[in-house]
Amino acid sequence: MAPRRAYWKGSLKLSLVTCPVALYPASTSVEKTRFHMINTETGNRLKQQMIDEDTGEVVEKDQKGRGYEVRKGKYVQIEKEELEAVQIESSHTIEIDSFVPAEEIDKRYLDHPYYIAPEGKAGVEAFAVIRDAMKDKGRVALARIVLTNREHVIAIEPLGKGLLGTTLRYPYELRDADDYFDDIKSPKISKDMVELAGHILDTKAAHFDPSKFKDDYETALKALVKRKAAGKSIKIPEPEEKSDNVVSLMDALKQSLKGNKGGKPAQRRPPSARSGGRAAKKAHRSAARARKAS
C-alpha cells in the first residue's frame, strides 16, 4: 500500500461549487538505485557542507537564508516569514479558470503529475459532480495552484474515481524549437524509401502498454551492486570497434525490413510490376486526353 501522505491540501473550486481536496504525487523514484558519495580510502559516507564564497568558512544550518541578486554580488535577503506572507488565492484553492479540449494541450508544457482526491466525506458529492461533468464534456480543466512557493497552472482531468492534475510549464520555461530545427536540411527523399520505412513501422505497430516498459539499465545496476556486495569481480567490457563500412540508406532500409522478425512486412510488388502499372496508368491518361481533345 502506497503512503497516503498528502503533498498539498486545499479546496477545488468551480464557480460557487467548492470541495476540500488533497494532492498526492503520482510518480515516485523510490525504487531507483541510488548511490552515496563516500571516502574511497575509509569507506565512510561524505557529508556536504555549505561554504561562504568569500571567506571559505563553513556556514551552519541556522545561518542559511534566501537572497535575490539585485546586482552583481549584491543580494537582498528574503525571510521565510516574508515568503509565507505572499498569500494569493491559489495558495489554498485550486480555482478552475477554463475548460479546454485535451488535444489542444502541447505535450511540451506537461510537467509533474498528481492524484487529486476528495479530503474527508463532506466534499465527496461536489467532487463527483465536477469530475463527472468533465467526463461528459470530454474537456480538461485549467486552474492555478501554489506549490513550493510558486504558482503553477495545472491541467485537471478525470482518472478513474478521482482526478489527475498535471502542472504545466510557463511559455518562458520552454526553449524555442526553431533554434534547434531551423538548421535541419530538407533532402529529397524518394517515395520508395518512405514506403520501405512505412513497412518497417507496420511490423512494429503496437498499442501503448507501460507494463512492457523495462528499465534495463536499472536491472544492470542492481546486478552490479549485488556482485560487488558478494565480493565478485566486475569484468569491464572492451569498447566495441566502430565499423567503417558505409551502407546506403536504401540498403539499410531493405536490410531492416528483411531482418525484422517482429511481424510480417506488407507484400510489395516487384519493380517490374510497379513499372508496368505506372506505364498502364500513363497510357490510360494519354488516351483520355486524346478523347477529350477530339
CSV table of C-alpha atoms in Angstrom, one decimal:
chain,number,residue,atom,x,y,z
A,1,MET,CA,0.0,0.0,0.0
A,2,ALA,CA,1.5,3.3,-1.1
A,3,PRO,CA,1.9,6.0,1.6
A,4,ARG,CA,-1.1,8.3,1.9
A,5,ARG,CA,0.7,11.5,2.9
A,6,ALA,CA,-0.8,14.5,1.1
A,7,TYR,CA,1.6,16.8,-0.7
A,8,TRP,CA,-0.9,19.7,-0.7
A,9,LYS,CA,-4.3,20.2,0.9
A,10,GLY,CA,-6.9,22.9,0.0
A,11,SER,CA,-10.1,23.3,-2.0
A,12,LEU,CA,-11.1,22.7,-5.6
A,13,LYS,CA,-13.5,25.4,-6.8
A,14,LEU,CA,-15.7,25.6,-9.8
A,15,SER,CA,-17.7,28.8,-9.7
A,16,LEU,CA,-19.7,28.5,-6.4
A,17,VAL,CA,-19.1,24.8,-6.1
A,18,THR,CA,-16.2,24.0,-3.6
A,19,CYS,CA,-14.9,20.8,-2.1
A,20,PRO,CA,-11.8,20.0,0.0
A,21,VAL,CA,-9.2,18.0,-1.8
A,22,ALA,CA,-5.7,16.6,-1.3
A,23,LEU,CA,-2.9,16.2,-3.9
A,24,TYR,CA,-0.6,13.2,-3.9
A,25,PRO,CA,2.5,12.8,-6.2
A,26,ALA,CA,1.6,10.4,-9.0
A,27,SER,CA,5.2,9.4,-9.6
A,28,THR,CA,8.0,8.1,-7.4
A,29,SER,CA,11.7,7.4,-7.6
A,30,VAL,CA,11.9,5.2,-4.5
A,31,GLU,CA,12.7,2.0,-6.5
A,32,LYS,CA,15.6,3.6,-8.4
A,33,THR,CA,19.1,2.6,-7.4
A,34,ARG,CA,20.8,5.5,-5.7
A,35,PHE,CA,24.5,5.9,-4.8
A,36,HIS,CA,26.0,7.9,-1.9
A,37,MET,CA,29.3,9.7,-2.1
A,38,ILE,CA,31.9,8.0,0.1
A,39,ASN,CA,35.6,8.4,1.0
A,40,THR,CA,37.3,5.8,-1.1
A,41,GLU,CA,40.1,5.4,1.5
A,42,THR,CA,37.9,4.9,4.6
A,43,GLY,CA,34.6,3.8,3.1
A,44,ASN,CA,32.8,6.4,5.1
A,45,ARG,CA,29.9,8.4,3.7
A,46,LEU,CA,30.7,12.0,2.9
A,47,LYS,CA,28.7,15.0,4.3
A,48,GLN,CA,28.0,18.1,2.2
A,49,GLN,CA,28.6,21.5,3.7
A,50,MET,CA,27.7,25.0,2.6
A,51,ILE,CA,30.8,27.2,2.2
A,52,ASP,CA,30.8,31.0,2.3
A,53,GLU,CA,32.0,32.0,-1.2
A,54,ASP,CA,34.3,34.8,0.0
A,55,THR,CA,35.5,33.7,3.5
A,56,GLY,CA,35.7,29.9,2.7
A,57,GLU,CA,34.2,29.2,6.1
A,58,VAL,CA,31.5,26.5,6.8
A,59,VAL,CA,28.0,28.0,7.1
A,60,GLU,CA,25.9,26.4,9.8
A,61,LYS,CA,22.2,25.5,9.1
A,62,ASP,CA,20.8,28.3,11.2
A,63,GLN,CA,22.9,30.8,9.2
A,64,LYS,CA,21.5,29.9,5.8
A,65,GLY,CA,18.9,32.1,4.2
A,66,ARG,CA,17.5,33.2,0.8
A,67,GLY,CA,18.7,36.1,-1.1
A,68,TYR,CA,17.9,37.7,-4.5
A,69,GLU,CA,20.8,39.1,-6.5
A,70,VAL,CA,19.8,42.7,-7.4
A,71,ARG,CA,23.2,43.5,-8.9
A,72,LYS,CA,26.5,41.6,-9.3
A,73,GLY,CA,27.5,40.4,-5.8
A,74,LYS,CA,24.7,42.4,-4.0
A,75,TYR,CA,21.8,40.4,-2.5
A,76,VAL,CA,18.6,41.4,-0.8
A,77,GLN,CA,17.7,38.9,1.9
A,78,ILE,CA,14.2,37.4,2.0
A,79,GLU,CA,13.0,35.9,5.2
A,80,LYS,CA,10.9,32.7,5.3
A,81,GLU,CA,8.1,34.5,7.0
A,82,GLU,CA,8.1,37.2,4.3
A,83,LEU,CA,7.6,34.5,1.7
A,84,GLU,CA,4.8,33.0,3.6
A,85,ALA,CA,3.2,36.4,3.7
A,86,VAL,CA,2.8,36.4,-0.1
A,87,GLN,CA,-0.7,34.9,0.1
A,88,ILE,CA,-2.8,34.7,-3.1
A,89,GLU,CA,-6.0,32.8,-3.6
A,90,SER,CA,-4.3,29.9,-5.3
A,91,SER,CA,-2.2,29.3,-2.2
A,92,HIS,CA,-5.1,27.3,-0.7
A,93,THR,CA,-7.6,27.0,-3.5
A,94,ILE,CA,-7.5,25.3,-7.0
A,95,GLU,CA,-9.8,27.6,-8.8
A,96,ILE,CA,-10.8,26.4,-12.3
A,97,ASP,CA,-10.4,29.1,-14.9
A,98,SER,CA,-11.5,27.4,-18.1
A,99,PHE,CA,-12.0,24.0,-19.8
A,100,VAL,CA,-10.1,23.1,-23.0
A,101,PRO,CA,-10.0,20.2,-25.4
A,102,ALA,CA,-7.3,17.7,-24.3
A,103,GLU,CA,-5.8,17.5,-27.7
A,104,GLU,CA,-5.0,21.2,-27.7
A,105,ILE,CA,-2.5,20.9,-24.8
A,106,ASP,CA,1.0,20.9,-26.2
A,107,LYS,CA,2.8,18.0,-24.6
A,108,ARG,CA,5.9,20.1,-24.1
A,109,TYR,CA,4.1,22.0,-21.4
A,110,LEU,CA,3.3,18.9,-19.3
A,111,ASP,CA,5.4,18.8,-16.1
A,112,HIS,CA,4.6,16.8,-12.9
A,113,PRO,CA,1.5,14.6,-12.4
A,114,TYR,CA,-0.6,14.5,-9.2
A,115,TYR,CA,-3.5,12.4,-8.0
A,116,ILE,CA,-6.4,14.6,-6.7
A,117,ALA,CA,-8.7,13.0,-4.2
A,118,PRO,CA,-11.5,14.4,-2.0
A,119,GLU,CA,-10.4,15.2,1.5
A,120,GLY,CA,-12.9,13.9,4.0
A,121,LYS,CA,-16.5,12.9,3.4
A,122,ALA,CA,-18.0,16.4,3.3
A,123,GLY,CA,-17.0,17.3,-0.2
A,124,VAL,CA,-17.3,13.9,-2.0
A,125,GLU,CA,-20.6,14.8,-3.7
A,126,ALA,CA,-19.3,18.1,-5.1
A,127,PHE,CA,-16.0,16.4,-6.1
A,128,ALA,CA,-18.0,13.7,-8.0
A,129,VAL,CA,-20.2,16.4,-9.7
A,130,ILE,CA,-17.1,18.3,-11.0
A,131,ARG,CA,-15.4,15.0,-12.1
A,132,ASP,CA,-18.4,13.6,-13.9
A,133,ALA,CA,-19.2,16.9,-15.7
A,134,MET,CA,-15.7,16.9,-17.1
A,135,LYS,CA,-16.2,13.3,-18.3
A,136,ASP,CA,-19.4,14.2,-20.0
A,137,LYS,CA,-17.9,17.2,-21.8
A,138,GLY,CA,-14.6,15.5,-22.6
A,139,ARG,CA,-12.6,18.5,-21.5
A,140,VAL,CA,-9.6,19.3,-19.4
A,141,ALA,CA,-9.8,22.0,-16.6
A,142,LEU,CA,-7.1,24.6,-16.4
A,143,ALA,CA,-6.6,26.0,-12.9
A,144,ARG,CA,-4.0,27.7,-10.7
A,145,ILE,CA,-2.2,26.3,-7.6
A,146,VAL,CA,0.7,27.4,-5.4
A,147,LEU,CA,3.3,24.6,-4.8
A,148,THR,CA,6.7,25.2,-3.2
A,149,ASN,CA,6.3,28.9,-3.2
A,150,ARG,CA,5.5,29.1,-6.9
A,151,GLU,CA,2.1,29.5,-8.7
A,152,HIS,CA,1.6,26.9,-11.3
A,153,VAL,CA,-1.1,26.3,-14.0
A,154,ILE,CA,-2.5,22.8,-13.5
A,155,ALA,CA,-4.4,20.7,-16.0
A,156,ILE,CA,-7.1,18.6,-14.4
A,157,GLU,CA,-8.8,15.6,-16.0
A,158,PRO,CA,-10.9,12.6,-14.7
A,159,LEU,CA,-9.0,9.5,-13.9
A,160,GLY,CA,-11.0,6.5,-12.6
A,161,LYS,CA,-12.8,7.6,-9.4
A,162,GLY,CA,-10.5,10.6,-8.9
A,163,LEU,CA,-8.8,13.3,-10.9
A,164,LEU,CA,-5.3,13.7,-12.4
A,165,GLY,CA,-3.7,17.0,-12.1
A,166,THR,CA,-0.6,17.8,-14.2
A,167,THR,CA,1.3,21.0,-13.6
A,168,LEU,CA,2.1,22.9,-16.7
A,169,ARG,CA,5.3,24.9,-17.7
A,170,TYR,CA,5.0,28.5,-18.5
A,171,PRO,CA,5.9,29.7,-22.0
A,172,TYR,CA,9.1,31.3,-20.7
A,173,GLU,CA,10.3,27.9,-19.5
A,174,LEU,CA,10.2,26.4,-22.9
A,175,ARG,CA,13.0,26.8,-25.4
A,176,ASP,CA,12.2,27.8,-28.9
A,177,ALA,CA,12.1,24.7,-31.2
A,178,ASP,CA,13.2,26.9,-34.2
A,179,ASP,CA,16.6,27.3,-32.5
A,180,TYR,CA,17.2,23.6,-32.9
A,181,PHE,CA,15.2,22.8,-36.1
A,182,ASP,CA,15.9,25.7,-38.4
A,183,ASP,CA,19.3,24.3,-39.5
A,184,ILE,CA,17.9,20.9,-40.4
A,185,LYS,CA,18.2,20.4,-44.1
A,186,SER,CA,15.4,19.2,-46.3
A,187,PRO,CA,16.9,16.5,-48.5
A,188,LYS,CA,15.0,15.0,-51.4
A,189,ILE,CA,13.7,11.6,-50.2
A,190,SER,CA,12.4,9.1,-52.8
A,191,LYS,CA,8.9,7.7,-52.4
A,192,ASP,CA,10.3,4.2,-52.3
A,193,MET,CA,12.4,5.0,-49.2
A,194,VAL,CA,9.4,6.4,-47.4
A,195,GLU,CA,7.3,3.3,-48.3
A,196,LEU,CA,10.1,1.0,-47.1
A,197,ALA,CA,10.3,2.9,-43.8
A,198,GLY,CA,6.5,2.7,-43.6
A,199,HIS,CA,6.6,-1.0,-43.9
A,200,ILE,CA,9.1,-1.2,-41.1
A,201,LEU,CA,6.8,0.8,-38.9
A,202,ASP,CA,3.9,-1.5,-39.7
A,203,THR,CA,5.9,-4.5,-38.5
A,204,LYS,CA,6.4,-2.7,-35.1
A,205,ALA,CA,2.9,-1.5,-34.8
A,206,ALA,CA,1.6,-1.9,-31.2
A,207,HIS,CA,-0.7,-0.4,-28.5
A,208,PHE,CA,0.6,1.8,-25.6
A,209,ASP,CA,1.2,-0.6,-22.7
A,210,PRO,CA,3.5,0.8,-20.0
A,211,SER,CA,3.6,-2.6,-18.3
A,212,LYS,CA,6.0,-3.6,-21.0
A,213,PHE,CA,8.5,-0.8,-20.2
A,214,LYS,CA,11.7,-2.4,-19.0
A,215,ASP,CA,14.5,-0.4,-17.4
A,216,ASP,CA,17.5,-2.5,-18.5
A,217,TYR,CA,20.0,0.0,-17.1
A,218,GLU,CA,18.4,-0.2,-13.6
A,219,THR,CA,18.4,-4.0,-13.8
A,220,ALA,CA,22.1,-4.0,-14.7
A,221,LEU,CA,22.9,-1.5,-11.9
A,222,LYS,CA,21.2,-3.9,-9.3
A,223,ALA,CA,23.2,-6.8,-10.7
A,224,LEU,CA,26.4,-4.8,-10.5
A,225,VAL,CA,25.7,-3.9,-6.8
A,226,LYS,CA,24.8,-7.5,-6.0
A,227,ARG,CA,28.0,-8.8,-7.5
A,228,LYS,CA,30.2,-6.2,-5.8
A,229,ALA,CA,28.5,-6.9,-2.4
A,230,ALA,CA,29.2,-10.6,-2.8
A,231,GLY,CA,32.9,-9.9,-3.4
A,232,LYS,CA,32.8,-10.9,-7.1
A,233,SER,CA,34.9,-9.2,-9.7
A,234,ILE,CA,33.4,-7.0,-12.4
A,235,LYS,CA,34.6,-7.6,-15.9
A,236,ILE,CA,34.9,-4.3,-17.8
A,237,PRO,CA,33.8,-5.0,-21.5
A,238,GLU,CA,36.1,-3.9,-24.3
A,239,PRO,CA,34.7,-0.9,-26.2
A,240,GLU,CA,33.1,-2.0,-29.5
A,241,GLU,CA,35.0,-1.1,-32.6
A,242,LYS,CA,33.1,1.1,-35.0
A,243,SER,CA,32.6,-0.3,-38.4
A,244,ASP,CA,33.9,1.7,-41.3
A,245,ASN,CA,31.5,0.0,-43.8
A,246,VAL,CA,29.3,2.7,-45.3
A,247,VAL,CA,25.8,1.3,-46.0
A,248,SER,CA,23.5,3.3,-48.2
A,249,LEU,CA,20.2,4.4,-46.7
A,250,MET,CA,18.2,2.3,-49.2
A,251,ASP,CA,20.2,-0.8,-48.4
A,252,ALA,CA,19.8,-0.2,-44.6
A,253,LEU,CA,16.0,0.1,-45.0
A,254,LYS,CA,15.9,-3.1,-47.1
A,255,GLN,CA,18.1,-5.0,-44.6
A,256,SER,CA,16.0,-3.7,-41.7
A,257,LEU,CA,12.8,-4.9,-43.4
A,258,LYS,CA,14.3,-8.4,-44.1
A,259,GLY,CA,15.8,-8.8,-40.6
A,260,ASN,CA,12.7,-7.6,-38.7
A,261,LYS,CA,11.0,-10.6,-37.1
A,262,GLY,CA,8.6,-8.6,-35.0
A,263,GLY,CA,5.9,-9.0,-37.6
A,264,LYS,CA,5.1,-9.8,-41.2
A,265,PRO,CA,6.0,-6.9,-43.6
A,266,ALA,CA,3.5,-6.0,-46.1
A,267,GLN,CA,3.9,-7.6,-49.5
A,268,ARG,CA,5.5,-5.2,-52.1
A,269,ARG,CA,5.1,-5.7,-55.8
A,270,PRO,CA,8.3,-6.3,-57.7
A,271,PRO,CA,9.8,-3.3,-59.5
A,272,SER,CA,8.7,-4.7,-62.9
A,273,ALA,CA,5.1,-5.0,-61.8
A,274,ARG,CA,5.1,-1.4,-60.4
A,275,SER,CA,6.7,-0.1,-63.6
A,276,GLY,CA,4.1,-1.9,-65.7
A,277,GLY,CA,1.4,-0.4,-63.5
A,278,ARG,CA,2.7,3.1,-63.9
A,279,ALA,CA,3.0,2.6,-67.7
A,280,ALA,CA,-0.6,1.4,-67.9
A,281,LYS,CA,-1.8,4.4,-65.9
A,282,LYS,CA,0.2,6.7,-68.1
A,283,ALA,CA,-1.2,5.2,-71.3
A,284,HIS,CA,-4.7,5.4,-69.9
A,285,ARG,CA,-4.3,9.1,-69.1
A,286,SER,CA,-2.9,9.8,-72.6
A,287,ALA,CA,-5.9,8.1,-74.2
A,288,ALA,CA,-8.3,10.1,-72.1
A,289,ARG,CA,-6.7,13.4,-73.1
A,290,ALA,CA,-6.8,12.4,-76.7
A,291,ARG,CA,-10.6,11.6,-76.5
A,292,LYS,CA,-11.2,14.9,-74.8
A,293,ALA,CA,-9.3,16.8,-77.4
A,294,SER,CA,-11.2,15.1,-80.3
